PDB file of C-alpha atoms in Angstrom:
ATOM      1  CA  MET A   1     -13.415  29.099  67.769  1.00 69.00           C
ATOM      2  CA  ARG A   2     -11.620  28.663  71.104  1.00 63.00           C
ATOM      3  CA  ALA A   3     -12.126  31.086  73.973  1.00 66.00           C
ATOM      4  CA  ALA A   4      -9.388  33.378  75.283  1.00 78.00           C
ATOM      5  CA  ALA A   5      -7.146  32.519  78.217  1.00 76.00           C
ATOM      6  CA  LYS A   6      -7.972  33.894  81.668  1.00 73.00           C
ATOM      7  CA  ASP A   7      -6.086  36.917  82.946  1.00 71.00           C
ATOM      8  CA  THR A   8      -4.314  36.406  86.253  1.00 54.00           C
ATOM      9  CA  LYS A   9      -1.852  39.324  86.099  1.00 56.00           C
ATOM     10  CA  LYS A  10      -2.180  42.566  88.043  1.00 55.00           C
ATOM     11  CA  SER A  11      -2.485  45.838  86.135  1.00 58.00           C
ATOM     12  CA  TYR A  12       0.585  48.034  85.773  1.00 66.00           C
ATOM     13  CA  ILE A  13       0.361  51.254  87.789  1.00 80.00           C
ATOM     14  CA  LEU A  14       1.885  54.286  86.079  1.00 91.00           C
ATOM     15  CA  LYS A  15       4.064  56.599  88.140  1.00 94.00           C
ATOM     16  CA  GLU A  16       3.663  60.367  87.904  1.00 95.00           C
ATOM     17  CA  GLU A  17       6.860  60.728  85.868  1.00 96.00           C
ATOM     18  CA  ASP A  18       5.568  58.101  83.408  1.00 96.00           C
ATOM     19  CA  TRP A  19       2.357  60.059  82.907  1.00 97.00           C
ATOM     20  CA  ARG A  20       4.315  63.277  82.347  1.00 96.00           C
ATOM     21  CA  GLU A  21       6.586  61.603  79.818  1.00 97.00           C
ATOM     22  CA  LYS A  22       3.708  60.146  77.806  1.00 97.00           C
ATOM     23  CA  ILE A  23       1.678  63.341  77.804  1.00 97.00           C
ATOM     24  CA  ALA A  24       4.759  65.355  76.805  1.00 97.00           C
ATOM     25  CA  PHE A  25       5.448  62.996  73.871  1.00 97.00           C
ATOM     26  CA  LEU A  26       1.867  63.236  72.630  1.00 98.00           C
ATOM     27  CA  LYS A  27       1.834  67.018  73.035  1.00 97.00           C
ATOM     28  CA  GLU A  28       5.012  67.282  70.937  1.00 96.00           C
ATOM     29  CA  HIS A  29       3.414  65.185  68.184  1.00 97.00           C
ATOM     30  CA  TYR A  30       0.061  66.987  68.330  1.00 95.00           C
ATOM     31  CA  GLY A  31       1.284  70.257  66.879  1.00 91.00           C
ATOM     32  CA  PRO A  32       2.779  70.179  64.286  1.00 96.00           C
ATOM     33  CA  CYS A  33       0.749  67.000  64.091  1.00 97.00           C
ATOM     34  CA  ARG A  34       2.687  63.782  63.524  1.00 98.00           C
ATOM     35  CA  LEU A  35       0.417  61.410  65.415  1.00 98.00           C
ATOM     36  CA  CYS A  36      -0.639  59.319  62.421  1.00 98.00           C
ATOM     37  CA  PRO A  37       1.283  58.058  59.353  1.00 98.00           C
ATOM     38  CA  ARG A  38       0.186  61.066  57.302  1.00 97.00           C
ATOM     39  CA  GLN A  39       2.319  63.346  59.508  1.00 97.00           C
ATOM     40  CA  CYS A  40       0.545  66.294  57.905  1.00 97.00           C
ATOM     41  CA  GLY A  41       2.151  68.849  60.210  1.00 97.00           C
ATOM     42  CA  ALA A  42      -1.067  70.702  60.993  1.00 97.00           C
ATOM     43  CA  GLU A  43      -0.596  73.322  63.710  1.00 97.00           C
ATOM     44  CA  ARG A  44      -3.427  71.869  65.739  1.00 96.00           C
ATOM     45  CA  ASP A  45      -2.530  73.935  68.805  1.00 94.00           C
ATOM     46  CA  LYS A  46      -3.368  76.970  66.620  1.00 96.00           C
ATOM     47  CA  ASN A  47      -6.670  75.362  65.565  1.00 96.00           C
ATOM     48  CA  GLN A  48      -5.414  74.420  62.092  1.00 96.00           C
ATOM     49  CA  PRO A  49      -7.220  71.237  60.951  1.00 95.00           C
ATOM     50  CA  GLY A  50      -5.281  68.125  60.073  1.00 92.00           C
ATOM     51  CA  VAL A  51      -6.039  65.905  57.082  1.00 95.00           C
ATOM     52  CA  CYS A  52      -8.277  63.965  59.482  1.00 96.00           C
ATOM     53  CA  GLY A  53     -10.299  67.110  60.221  1.00 96.00           C
ATOM     54  CA  ALA A  54      -9.257  67.311  63.875  1.00 97.00           C
ATOM     55  CA  LEU A  55      -8.698  70.757  65.361  1.00 97.00           C
ATOM     56  CA  LYS A  56      -7.339  72.022  68.679  1.00 97.00           C
ATOM     57  CA  ASP A  57      -9.996  70.489  70.933  1.00 97.00           C
ATOM     58  CA  VAL A  58     -11.342  66.971  71.128  1.00 98.00           C
ATOM     59  CA  LYS A  59     -14.517  66.387  69.124  1.00 98.00           C
ATOM     60  CA  ILE A  60     -16.868  63.491  69.820  1.00 98.00           C
ATOM     61  CA  ALA A  61     -19.825  62.347  67.746  1.00 98.00           C
ATOM     62  CA  SER A  62     -21.392  60.210  70.471  1.00 97.00           C
ATOM     63  CA  TYR A  63     -20.724  58.058  73.504  1.00 98.00           C
ATOM     64  CA  ASN A  64     -22.895  55.293  74.900  1.00 98.00           C
ATOM     65  CA  ILE A  65     -23.119  51.676  76.004  1.00 98.00           C
ATOM     66  CA  HIS A  66     -22.626  49.544  72.891  1.00 96.00           C
ATOM     67  CA  THR A  67     -23.510  45.856  72.650  1.00 96.00           C
ATOM     68  CA  GLY A  68     -22.438  45.145  69.064  1.00 93.00           C
ATOM     69  CA  GLU A  69     -18.740  44.437  69.562  1.00 96.00           C
ATOM     70  CA  GLU A  70     -17.007  41.044  69.851  1.00 97.00           C
ATOM     71  CA  PRO A  71     -18.315  38.979  72.817  1.00 97.00           C
ATOM     72  CA  PRO A  72     -15.384  39.623  75.217  1.00 98.00           C
ATOM     73  CA  VAL A  73     -15.656  43.373  74.573  1.00 98.00           C
ATOM     74  CA  SER A  74     -19.446  43.825  74.758  1.00 98.00           C
ATOM     75  CA  GLY A  75     -19.900  41.130  77.405  1.00 97.00           C
ATOM     76  CA  THR A  76     -23.215  41.175  79.259  1.00 96.00           C
ATOM     77  CA  ARG A  77     -23.388  44.899  80.076  1.00 97.00           C
ATOM     78  CA  GLY A  78     -21.918  46.473  76.955  1.00 98.00           C
ATOM     79  CA  SER A  79     -18.839  48.436  75.994  1.00 98.00           C
ATOM     80  CA  GLY A  80     -18.494  52.119  76.866  1.00 98.00           C
ATOM     81  CA  THR A  81     -17.940  53.319  73.317  1.00 98.00           C
ATOM     82  CA  VAL A  82     -16.692  56.817  72.479  1.00 98.00           C
ATOM     83  CA  PHE A  83     -16.891  57.738  68.776  1.00 98.00           C
ATOM     84  CA  PHE A  84     -14.345  60.448  67.966  1.00 98.00           C
ATOM     85  CA  SER A  85     -14.996  62.757  65.001  1.00 98.00           C
ATOM     86  CA  GLY A  86     -12.742  62.611  61.960  1.00 97.00           C
ATOM     87  CA  CYS A  87     -10.499  59.841  60.672  1.00 97.00           C
ATOM     88  CA  THR A  88      -6.963  59.408  59.353  1.00 97.00           C
ATOM     89  CA  LEU A  89      -8.306  57.331  56.436  1.00 97.00           C
ATOM     90  CA  LYS A  90     -10.734  58.215  53.635  1.00 95.00           C
ATOM     91  CA  CYS A  91     -12.487  54.909  52.976  1.00 97.00           C
ATOM     92  CA  VAL A  92     -14.965  55.270  50.115  1.00 97.00           C
ATOM     93  CA  PHE A  93     -17.233  52.647  51.702  1.00 97.00           C
ATOM     94  CA  CYS A  94     -17.158  54.032  55.262  1.00 96.00           C
ATOM     95  CA  GLN A  95     -20.246  53.033  57.225  1.00 94.00           C
ATOM     96  CA  ASN A  96     -19.625  55.816  59.751  1.00 94.00           C
ATOM     97  CA  TYR A  97     -19.013  58.542  57.172  1.00 94.00           C
ATOM     98  CA  PRO A  98     -21.119  61.243  58.927  1.00 95.00           C
ATOM     99  CA  ILE A  99     -18.620  60.957  61.796  1.00 96.00           C
ATOM    100  CA  SER A 100     -15.384  60.223  59.950  1.00 95.00           C
ATOM    101  CA  HIS A 101     -15.801  62.231  56.719  1.00 94.00           C
ATOM    102  CA  LEU A 102     -18.399  64.877  57.574  1.00 94.00           C
ATOM    103  CA  PHE A 103     -16.874  65.511  61.011  1.00 95.00           C
ATOM    104  CA  ASN A 104     -20.183  65.548  62.862  1.00 97.00           C
ATOM    105  CA  GLY A 105     -20.044  65.937  66.637  1.00 98.00           C
ATOM    106  CA  ARG A 106     -19.399  68.508  69.348  1.00 98.00           C
ATOM    107  CA  PHE A 107     -16.306  69.731  71.160  1.00 98.00           C
ATOM    108  CA  TYR A 108     -15.440  68.722  74.714  1.00 98.00           C
ATOM    109  CA  SER A 109     -12.826  69.806  77.214  1.00 98.00           C
ATOM    110  CA  ILE A 110     -10.297  67.394  78.723  1.00 98.00           C
ATOM    111  CA  GLU A 111     -12.226  67.480  81.983  1.00 98.00           C
ATOM    112  CA  GLU A 112     -15.481  66.660  80.200  1.00 98.00           C
ATOM    113  CA  LEU A 113     -13.828  63.726  78.426  1.00 98.00           C
ATOM    114  CA  ALA A 114     -12.630  62.365  81.758  1.00 98.00           C
ATOM    115  CA  LYS A 115     -16.188  62.657  83.091  1.00 98.00           C
ATOM    116  CA  ILE A 116     -17.475  60.739  80.057  1.00 98.00           C
ATOM    117  CA  PHE A 117     -15.131  57.859  80.908  1.00 98.00           C
ATOM    118  CA  LEU A 118     -16.277  57.872  84.535  1.00 98.00           C
ATOM    119  CA  ASN A 119     -19.951  58.136  83.545  1.00 98.00           C
ATOM    120  CA  LEU A 120     -19.681  55.086  81.292  1.00 98.00           C
ATOM    121  CA  GLN A 121     -18.079  53.134  84.121  1.00 98.00           C
ATOM    122  CA  VAL A 122     -20.881  54.133  86.520  1.00 98.00           C
ATOM    123  CA  ARG A 123     -23.417  52.975  83.930  1.00 98.00           C
ATOM    124  CA  GLY A 124     -21.875  49.515  84.024  1.00 98.00           C
ATOM    125  CA  ALA A 125     -19.656  49.454  80.921  1.00 98.00           C
ATOM    126  CA  HIS A 126     -17.091  46.655  80.904  1.00 98.00           C
ATOM    127  CA  ASN A 127     -14.519  48.953  79.293  1.00 98.00           C
ATOM    128  CA  ILE A 128     -13.873  52.295  77.627  1.00 98.00           C
ATOM    129  CA  ASN A 129     -13.855  51.706  73.859  1.00 98.00           C
ATOM    130  CA  LEU A 130     -12.052  54.447  71.890  1.00 98.00           C
ATOM    131  CA  VAL A 131     -13.162  54.494  68.236  1.00 98.00           C
ATOM    132  CA  THR A 132     -10.755  56.282  65.815  1.00 97.00           C
ATOM    133  CA  ALA A 133      -9.039  58.142  68.645  1.00 98.00           C
ATOM    134  CA  THR A 134      -5.633  58.598  66.968  1.00 98.00           C
ATOM    135  CA  PRO A 135      -5.935  62.370  66.319  1.00 98.00           C
ATOM    136  CA  TYR A 136      -6.934  62.903  69.952  1.00 98.00           C
ATOM    137  CA  LEU A 137      -4.347  60.847  71.820  1.00 98.00           C
ATOM    138  CA  TYR A 138      -2.920  63.950  73.513  1.00 98.00           C
ATOM    139  CA  HIS A 139      -6.402  64.734  74.843  1.00 98.00           C
ATOM    140  CA  PHE A 140      -7.063  61.086  75.721  1.00 98.00           C
ATOM    141  CA  ALA A 141      -3.916  60.699  77.820  1.00 98.00           C
ATOM    142  CA  GLN A 142      -4.738  63.811  79.853  1.00 98.00           C
ATOM    143  CA  ALA A 143      -8.354  62.732  80.341  1.00 98.00           C
ATOM    144  CA  LEU A 144      -7.328  59.210  81.312  1.00 98.00           C
ATOM    145  CA  TYR A 145      -4.897  60.596  83.891  1.00 98.00           C
ATOM    146  CA  LEU A 146      -7.711  62.620  85.485  1.00 98.00           C
ATOM    147  CA  ALA A 147     -10.187  59.741  85.310  1.00 98.00           C
ATOM    148  CA  ARG A 148      -7.782  57.214  86.834  1.00 97.00           C
ATOM    149  CA  LYS A 149      -7.209  59.601  89.760  1.00 97.00           C
ATOM    150  CA  GLU A 150     -11.005  59.722  90.220  1.00 97.00           C
ATOM    151  CA  GLY A 151     -11.391  55.950  90.259  1.00 97.00           C
ATOM    152  CA  LEU A 152     -11.619  54.757  86.652  1.00 98.00           C
ATOM    153  CA  SER A 153     -10.609  51.097  86.813  1.00 97.00           C
ATOM    154  CA  ILE A 154     -12.081  49.379  83.737  1.00 98.00           C
ATOM    155  CA  PRO A 155      -9.878  48.448  80.738  1.00 98.00           C
ATOM    156  CA  ILE A 156      -9.209  50.755  77.817  1.00 98.00           C
ATOM    157  CA  VAL A 157      -9.949  49.342  74.336  1.00 98.00           C
ATOM    158  CA  TYR A 158      -8.229  50.985  71.362  1.00 98.00           C
ATOM    159  CA  ASN A 159     -10.509  50.477  68.351  1.00 98.00           C
ATOM    160  CA  SER A 160      -8.410  51.414  65.333  1.00 98.00           C
ATOM    161  CA  SER A 161      -8.244  51.281  61.539  1.00 98.00           C
ATOM    162  CA  GLY A 162      -4.753  49.829  61.930  1.00 98.00           C
ATOM    163  CA  TYR A 163      -3.251  52.829  60.140  1.00 98.00           C
ATOM    164  CA  GLU A 164      -0.937  53.899  62.963  1.00 98.00           C
ATOM    165  CA  ARG A 165       2.633  55.008  63.524  1.00 98.00           C
ATOM    166  CA  GLN A 166       4.570  52.469  65.539  1.00 98.00           C
ATOM    167  CA  GLU A 167       6.146  55.307  67.544  1.00 98.00           C
ATOM    168  CA  THR A 168       2.714  56.588  68.534  1.00 98.00           C
ATOM    169  CA  VAL A 169       1.534  53.130  69.556  1.00 98.00           C
ATOM    170  CA  LYS A 170       4.642  52.749  71.721  1.00 98.00           C
ATOM    171  CA  SER A 171       3.533  55.795  73.729  1.00 98.00           C
ATOM    172  CA  LEU A 172       0.284  53.966  74.602  1.00 98.00           C
ATOM    173  CA  ARG A 173       2.012  51.191  76.559  1.00 98.00           C
ATOM    174  CA  HIS A 174       0.255  50.844  79.939  1.00 97.00           C
ATOM    175  CA  LEU A 175      -2.509  53.236  78.791  1.00 98.00           C
ATOM    176  CA  VAL A 176      -4.291  50.744  76.519  1.00 98.00           C
ATOM    177  CA  ASP A 177      -5.286  47.264  77.675  1.00 98.00           C
ATOM    178  CA  VAL A 178      -6.991  45.789  74.606  1.00 98.00           C
ATOM    179  CA  TYR A 179      -6.037  46.674  71.046  1.00 98.00           C
ATOM    180  CA  MET A 180      -8.666  46.056  68.378  1.00 98.00           C
ATOM    181  CA  PRO A 181      -7.074  47.083  65.046  1.00 98.00           C
ATOM    182  CA  ASP A 182      -8.273  46.391  61.543  1.00 98.00           C
ATOM    183  CA  LEU A 183      -5.921  44.814  59.074  1.00 98.00           C
ATOM    184  CA  LYS A 184      -7.691  45.929  55.921  1.00 98.00           C
ATOM    185  CA  TYR A 185      -5.178  45.372  53.132  1.00 98.00           C
ATOM    186  CA  VAL A 186      -1.837  43.852  52.259  1.00 96.00           C
ATOM    187  CA  ASP A 187      -1.769  45.238  48.731  1.00 92.00           C
ATOM    188  CA  ASN A 188      -1.193  48.987  48.724  1.00 90.00           C
ATOM    189  CA  ASP A 189      -2.818  49.484  45.316  1.00 94.00           C
ATOM    190  CA  THR A 190      -6.061  48.215  46.830  1.00 96.00           C
ATOM    191  CA  ALA A 191      -5.562  50.467  49.838  1.00 97.00           C
ATOM    192  CA  ARG A 192      -5.025  53.482  47.596  1.00 97.00           C
ATOM    193  CA  LYS A 193      -8.107  52.690  45.528  1.00 97.00           C
ATOM    194  CA  TYR A 194     -10.539  52.366  48.420  1.00 97.00           C
ATOM    195  CA  THR A 195      -8.905  54.213  51.295  1.00 96.00           C
ATOM    196  CA  GLY A 196      -6.795  56.997  49.846  1.00 94.00           C
ATOM    197  CA  VAL A 197      -3.377  55.984  51.207  1.00 97.00           C
ATOM    198  CA  SER A 198      -0.611  54.123  49.393  1.00 95.00           C
ATOM    199  CA  ASN A 199       1.279  53.032  52.517  1.00 97.00           C
ATOM    200  CA  TYR A 200      -1.414  51.341  54.606  1.00 98.00           C
ATOM    201  CA  PHE A 201       0.333  48.003  55.104  1.00 98.00           C
ATOM    202  CA  GLU A 202       3.739  49.636  55.546  1.00 98.00           C
ATOM    203  CA  TYR A 203       2.426  51.211  58.741  1.00 98.00           C
ATOM    204  CA  ALA A 204      -0.298  48.802  59.885  1.00 98.00           C
ATOM    205  CA  TYR A 205       1.938  45.750  60.094  1.00 98.00           C
ATOM    206  CA  PRO A 206       4.634  47.157  62.447  1.00 98.00           C
ATOM    207  CA  ALA A 207       1.940  48.970  64.453  1.00 98.00           C
ATOM    208  CA  ILE A 208       0.147  45.680  65.145  1.00 98.00           C
ATOM    209  CA  VAL A 209       3.482  44.028  65.974  1.00 98.00           C
ATOM    210  CA  GLU A 210       3.966  46.730  68.620  1.00 98.00           C
ATOM    211  CA  MET A 211       0.419  46.271  69.938  1.00 98.00           C
ATOM    212  CA  PHE A 212       0.996  42.550  70.358  1.00 98.00           C
ATOM    213  CA  ASN A 213       4.387  43.123  71.997  1.00 98.00           C
ATOM    214  CA  GLN A 214       2.667  45.300  74.591  1.00 98.00           C
ATOM    215  CA  VAL A 215      -0.360  43.213  75.550  1.00 98.00           C
ATOM    216  CA  GLY A 216       0.031  39.785  73.917  1.00 98.00           C
ATOM    217  CA  LYS A 217      -2.751  37.364  73.168  1.00 97.00           C
ATOM    218  CA  LEU A 218      -6.270  37.941  74.456  1.00 98.00           C
ATOM    219  CA  ARG A 219      -6.871  37.259  78.138  1.00 98.00           C
ATOM    220  CA  CYS A 220     -10.241  37.469  79.884  1.00 97.00           C
ATOM    221  CA  ASP A 221     -11.554  37.507  83.455  1.00 96.00           C
ATOM    222  CA  ASP A 222     -13.715  34.805  85.029  1.00 95.00           C
ATOM    223  CA  GLN A 223     -16.794  36.224  83.275  1.00 94.00           C
ATOM    224  CA  GLY A 224     -15.144  36.068  79.849  1.00 96.00           C
ATOM    225  CA  ILE A 225     -14.613  39.833  79.594  1.00 97.00           C
ATOM    226  CA  ALA A 226     -11.447  41.017  77.838  1.00 98.00           C
ATOM    227  CA  ARG A 227      -8.764  42.375  80.149  1.00 98.00           C
ATOM    228  CA  LYS A 228      -5.672  42.384  77.929  1.00 98.00           C
ATOM    229  CA  GLY A 229      -4.690  41.406  74.419  1.00 98.00           C
ATOM    230  CA  VAL A 230      -5.160  41.931  70.694  1.00 98.00           C
ATOM    231  CA  ILE A 231      -8.200  41.267  68.504  1.00 98.00           C
ATOM    232  CA  ILE A 232      -7.540  41.754  64.781  1.00 98.00           C
ATOM    233  CA  ARG A 233     -10.530  42.601  62.642  1.00 98.00           C
ATOM    234  CA  HIS A 234     -10.819  42.067  58.914  1.00 98.00           C
ATOM    235  CA  LEU A 235     -13.823  43.187  56.877  1.00 98.00           C
ATOM    236  CA  ILE A 236     -14.295  41.116  53.711  1.00 98.00           C
ATOM    237  CA  LEU A 237     -14.935  43.389  50.724  1.00 98.00           C
ATOM    238  CA  PRO A 238     -17.047  42.061  47.827  1.00 98.00           C
ATOM    239  CA  GLY A 239     -15.018  41.432  44.711  1.00 97.00           C
ATOM    240  CA  ASN A 240     -11.795  41.450  46.749  1.00 97.00           C
ATOM    241  CA  ILE A 241     -11.480  37.897  48.024  1.00 97.00           C
ATOM    242  CA  GLU A 242      -7.789  37.639  47.130  1.00 97.00           C
ATOM    243  CA  ASN A 243      -7.070  40.664  49.303  1.00 97.00           C
ATOM    244  CA  SER A 244      -8.746  38.929  52.248  1.00 98.00           C
ATOM    245  CA  LYS A 245      -6.738  35.757  51.637  1.00 98.00           C
ATOM    246  CA  LYS A 246      -3.496  37.753  51.564  1.00 98.00           C
ATOM    247  CA  VAL A 247      -4.429  39.427  54.846  1.00 98.00           C
ATOM    248  CA  LEU A 248      -5.201  36.092  56.521  1.00 98.00           C
ATOM    249  CA  LYS A 249      -1.985  34.504  55.269  1.00 98.00           C
ATOM    250  CA  THR A 250      -0.016  37.510  56.510  1.00 98.00           C
ATOM    251  CA  ILE A 251      -1.543  37.219  59.988  1.00 98.00           C
ATOM    252  CA  ALA A 252      -0.918  33.462  60.074  1.00 98.00           C
ATOM    253  CA  GLU A 253       2.787  34.019  59.360  1.00 98.00           C
ATOM    254  CA  SER A 254       3.238  37.102  61.560  1.00 98.00           C
ATOM    255  CA  PRO A 255       4.653  37.700  65.077  1.00 98.00           C
ATOM    256  CA  PHE A 256       1.058  38.451  66.141  1.00 98.00           C
ATOM    257  CA  LYS A 257      -0.432  35.187  64.817  1.00 98.00           C
ATOM    258  CA  ALA A 258      -1.651  34.294  68.336  1.00 97.00           C
ATOM    259  CA  SER A 259      -4.087  37.234  68.254  1.00 98.00           C
ATOM    260  CA  HIS A 260      -7.797  36.518  68.101  1.00 98.00           C
ATOM    261  CA  LEU A 261      -9.286  37.015  64.637  1.00 98.00           C
ATOM    262  CA  SER A 262     -12.632  38.675  63.988  1.00 98.00           C
ATOM    263  CA  LEU A 263     -13.619  37.922  60.390  1.00 98.00           C
ATOM    264  CA  MET A 264     -16.404  40.321  59.457  1.00 98.00           C
ATOM    265  CA  SER A 265     -19.044  39.909  56.754  1.00 97.00           C
ATOM    266  CA  GLN A 266     -21.169  42.972  57.596  1.00 96.00           C
ATOM    267  CA  TYR A 267     -20.115  45.074  54.592  1.00 97.00           C
ATOM    268  CA  PHE A 268     -22.790  47.074  52.836  1.00 96.00           C
ATOM    269  CA  PRO A 269     -22.277  49.776  50.166  1.00 96.00           C
ATOM    270  CA  ALA A 270     -22.240  53.101  51.972  1.00 95.00           C
ATOM    271  CA  TYR A 271     -20.960  56.623  51.301  1.00 96.00           C
ATOM    272  CA  GLN A 272     -19.179  56.594  47.906  1.00 96.00           C
ATOM    273  CA  ALA A 273     -19.060  52.833  47.293  1.00 96.00           C
ATOM    274  CA  SER A 274     -21.190  53.366  44.178  1.00 96.00           C
ATOM    275  CA  LEU A 275     -18.100  54.827  42.500  1.00 95.00           C
ATOM    276  CA  HIS A 276     -16.617  51.326  42.388  1.00 96.00           C
ATOM    277  CA  ARG A 277     -18.870  48.763  40.742  1.00 96.00           C
ATOM    278  CA  GLU A 278     -17.254  45.710  42.377  1.00 96.00           C
ATOM    279  CA  ILE A 279     -17.979  46.923  45.913  1.00 98.00           C
ATOM    280  CA  ASN A 280     -21.379  48.474  45.173  1.00 98.00           C
ATOM    281  CA  ARG A 281     -23.206  45.419  46.546  1.00 98.00           C
ATOM    282  CA  ARG A 282     -23.376  43.140  49.574  1.00 97.00           C
ATOM    283  CA  LEU A 283     -21.018  40.211  49.983  1.00 97.00           C
ATOM    284  CA  PHE A 284     -22.041  37.015  48.172  1.00 97.00           C
ATOM    285  CA  LEU A 285     -22.426  33.936  50.370  1.00 97.00           C
ATOM    286  CA  GLU A 286     -19.946  31.993  48.251  1.00 97.00           C
ATOM    287  CA  GLU A 287     -17.358  34.764  48.697  1.00 98.00           C
ATOM    288  CA  TYR A 288     -17.757  34.618  52.450  1.00 97.00           C
ATOM    289  CA  ARG A 289     -17.541  30.832  52.515  1.00 97.00           C
ATOM    290  CA  GLU A 290     -14.353  30.868  50.429  1.00 98.00           C
ATOM    291  CA  VAL A 291     -12.618  33.273  52.798  1.00 98.00           C
ATOM    292  CA  LYS A 292     -13.855  31.457  55.893  1.00 97.00           C
ATOM    293  CA  GLU A 293     -12.673  28.100  54.543  1.00 98.00           C
ATOM    294  CA  TYR A 294      -9.271  29.579  53.772  1.00 98.00           C
ATOM    295  CA  ALA A 295      -9.011  30.889  57.351  1.00 98.00           C
ATOM    296  CA  LEU A 296      -9.762  27.406  58.667  1.00 97.00           C
ATOM    297  CA  GLN A 297      -7.174  25.904  56.342  1.00 98.00           C
ATOM    298  CA  LEU A 298      -4.597  28.319  57.752  1.00 98.00           C
ATOM    299  CA  GLY A 299      -5.397  27.079  61.252  1.00 97.00           C
ATOM    300  CA  PHE A 300      -7.286  30.034  62.706  1.00 96.00           C
ATOM    301  CA  SER A 301      -9.076  28.727  65.789  1.00 93.00           C
ATOM    302  CA  LYS A 302      -9.246  31.716  68.147  1.00 95.00           C
ATOM    303  CA  GLY A 303     -11.818  34.410  67.470  1.00 96.00           C
ATOM    304  CA  TRP A 304     -15.115  34.832  65.658  1.00 97.00           C
ATOM    305  CA  PHE A 305     -16.626  34.333  62.236  1.00 96.00           C
ATOM    306  CA  GLN A 306     -19.443  36.782  61.543  1.00 94.00           C
ATOM    307  CA  ASP A 307     -21.672  34.506  59.462  1.00 87.00           C
ATOM    308  CA  LEU A 308     -23.922  35.925  56.769  1.00 84.00           C
TER     309      LEU A 308
END
């Protein structure tokens, strides 16, 4: 597919009052917690866990230089990836279930999180890649403020399931440079069956609209490294080809149709996938080819096909 456009715009510099406003908004929504669409109301400031498992302090499973993302994100030196513990979804096939479901990891202070960002930059990361950070956005904003004051200058990538509140995403304007959401489902019955929520699309669609309104289509520097924009990921599930086609058609007809598409074939049956016979196997080559051909028919030309 075609490469992204080059970025020639200067970064927006937040004023002190802007930082205070954003941090205050996220603090208000952190306890009782209303950061994600579940709006479970957990008193996180009193160390009551949310549905996602998150408590008062930020918990991280791991952080390191990661080279397995899309080419403009990993680049030549890798992406500074921070895997946050817990998740707002309960996908039965989750490949990161020890992190998302079992809540593995250790707790860090805001100051330590800021140092992690700076450390990854010193190690040469092209960006800071936040994986499932939604429950920790209050912590993230504070840590980013400290890190920016200490010289953090690389882009922030928001690596998300797509299950987000539009209001929460709005608060991330000028904090996030590259949004990398999933669009997993259009049909909410499918979402309920595999992911445990019956309103996935109801929230994911307007959230991605907001992401695209903020940063637009993907733009890269002279080395082809992402600086701004949206990359939409879709993982093809075996036995669910019609769901993938609906997702692709929805993107093609959406306000964010100029986003880059990452069509993923890497599914393998993990965690509790064995509970559902149709997804308890790898993707068949003919299934992948059918979805890929449909994407080409719809005119997708910007992004990546992850061939089997």
